């Protein structure tokens, strides 16, 4: 679901950046108001969970891959505004350091995965938990949340060829119309990834509720050792994501897309903006480390990503505490 650069026009990217700007502002403001300073580092832990879950690629129908995100999990634990901040920062680290998701498309990716997903999943969970049992509410909320996010991404892809094409009728950006993009994105999420997301959300929530109930109940001391142990386990297991063959739908490079057959036959051309559009080369592109095997590179990338996110929010919590002390 990480939209690469040049699949969306700069105008489309600008629209989503403009949409997300007030969302980010409101989310940061809400976090500062409602989450105690000492609990801000927990947002980094949630962001680390999201980052690592997105490394576990799963094969889906059509020969492509997809992954869970964990946005609803963070929203249930810390609130949807904290989830928006956590996933947004995780997506920023992925784009800048690992080249996973576009720089220009950052706003669109955040709209789908950091806004639509956690808010949808959370409020469905809130609606259902009083009518059904909590586990069912978690499963349904997380399943629907990621599927609505996938639908939004599909529409963003699908409107591009309607808006931008050359004289020959070839798309300049994403070449797949809505009748291709919607089933290509939505069916794998409805049939596979929605269940993967629901499973991880319930499993991690249940683990935290059992080992660190203070975080779930928002009272008492939180035991971090089991949580950090779980994060380490996810890092060590992350190379399992390398076993899934194929590229995620809509994330092909210019060297791959001409042979892609979402139309039922090979596309046969490369959209002009994919060849000559914005280019950014990440330091650890595709979670690889130069000179190291893919497995070792994947593990080190997991360590780097999780550590950066935990450190960023640890620093943010410290700065917030210092600021409040000076105000007092």
PDB file of C-alpha atoms in Angstrom, residues 3-21 24 103-112 152-165 172-174 273:
ATOM      1  CA  UNK A   3       2.509   4.370  -3.144  1.00  0.00           C
ATOM      2  CA  UNK A   4       5.858   5.116  -4.828  1.00  0.00           C
ATOM      3  CA  UNK A   5       6.769   8.457  -6.344  1.00  0.00           C
ATOM      4  CA  UNK A   6       5.568   9.202  -9.885  1.00  0.00           C
ATOM      5  CA  UNK A   7       2.481   6.984  -9.639  1.00  0.00           C
ATOM      6  CA  UNK A   8       0.487  10.020  -8.512  1.00  0.00           C
ATOM      7  CA  UNK A   9       0.757  13.423 -10.145  1.00  0.00           C
ATOM      8  CA  UNK A  10       2.407  16.269  -8.192  1.00  0.00           C
ATOM      9  CA  UNK A  11      -1.020  17.941  -8.017  1.00  0.00           C
ATOM     10  CA  UNK A  12      -2.546  14.823  -6.447  1.00  0.00           C
ATOM     11  CA  UNK A  13       0.331  14.592  -3.994  1.00  0.00           C
ATOM     12  CA  UNK A  14      -0.121  18.263  -3.134  1.00  0.00           C
ATOM     13  CA  UNK A  15      -3.817  17.775  -2.426  1.00  0.00           C
ATOM     14  CA  UNK A  16      -3.146  14.963   0.030  1.00  0.00           C
ATOM     15  CA  UNK A  17      -0.321  16.861   1.709  1.00  0.00           C
ATOM     16  CA  UNK A  18      -2.754  19.765   2.159  1.00  0.00           C
ATOM     17  CA  UNK A  19      -5.395  17.400   3.587  1.00  0.00           C
ATOM     18  CA  UNK A  20      -2.932  15.860   6.021  1.00  0.00           C
ATOM     19  CA  UNK A  21      -1.445  19.139   7.280  1.00  0.00           C
ATOM     20  CA  UNK A  24      -1.153  16.250  11.692  1.00  0.00           C
ATOM     21  CA  UNK A 103       8.722  11.199  -0.832  1.00  0.00           C
ATOM     22  CA  UNK A 104       6.229  13.220  -2.884  1.00  0.00           C
ATOM     23  CA  UNK A 105       3.522  10.620  -2.205  1.00  0.00           C
ATOM     24  CA  UNK A 106       4.130  10.798   1.555  1.00  0.00           C
ATOM     25  CA  UNK A 107       0.931  12.762   2.199  1.00  0.00           C
ATOM     26  CA  UNK A 108      -1.184  10.254   0.251  1.00  0.00           C
ATOM     27  CA  UNK A 109       0.396   7.301   2.047  1.00  0.00           C
ATOM     28  CA  UNK A 110      -0.236   8.958   5.401  1.00  0.00           C
ATOM     29  CA  UNK A 111      -3.835   9.719   4.414  1.00  0.00           C
ATOM     30  CA  UNK A 112      -4.446   6.026   3.726  1.00  0.00           C
ATOM     31  CA  UNK A 152      -8.706   4.744  -0.854  1.00  0.00           C
ATOM     32  CA  UNK A 153      -5.321   3.830  -2.315  1.00  0.00           C
ATOM     33  CA  UNK A 154      -7.048   2.052  -5.201  1.00  0.00           C
ATOM     34  CA  UNK A 155      -9.079   5.161  -6.041  1.00  0.00           C
ATOM     35  CA  UNK A 156      -5.965   7.342  -5.891  1.00  0.00           C
ATOM     36  CA  UNK A 157      -4.253   5.005  -8.355  1.00  0.00           C
ATOM     37  CA  UNK A 158      -7.293   4.634 -10.575  1.00  0.00           C
ATOM     38  CA  UNK A 159      -8.087   8.295 -11.182  1.00  0.00           C
ATOM     39  CA  UNK A 160      -4.613   9.055 -12.538  1.00  0.00           C
ATOM     40  CA  UNK A 161      -5.108   7.692 -16.092  1.00  0.00           C
ATOM     41  CA  UNK A 162      -8.427   9.545 -16.259  1.00  0.00           C
ATOM     42  CA  UNK A 163      -6.711  12.834 -15.500  1.00  0.00           C
ATOM     43  CA  UNK A 164      -3.256  12.540 -17.051  1.00  0.00           C
ATOM     44  CA  UNK A 165      -2.413  10.949 -20.413  1.00  0.00           C
ATOM     45  CA  UNK A 172       1.627   9.662 -17.656  1.00  0.00           C
ATOM     46  CA  UNK A 173       1.507   8.364 -14.086  1.00  0.00           C
ATOM     47  CA  UNK A 174      -0.276   5.252 -12.782  1.00  0.00           C
ATOM     48  CA  UNK A 273       6.682  10.223 -15.555  1.00  0.00           C
TER      49      UNK A 273
END
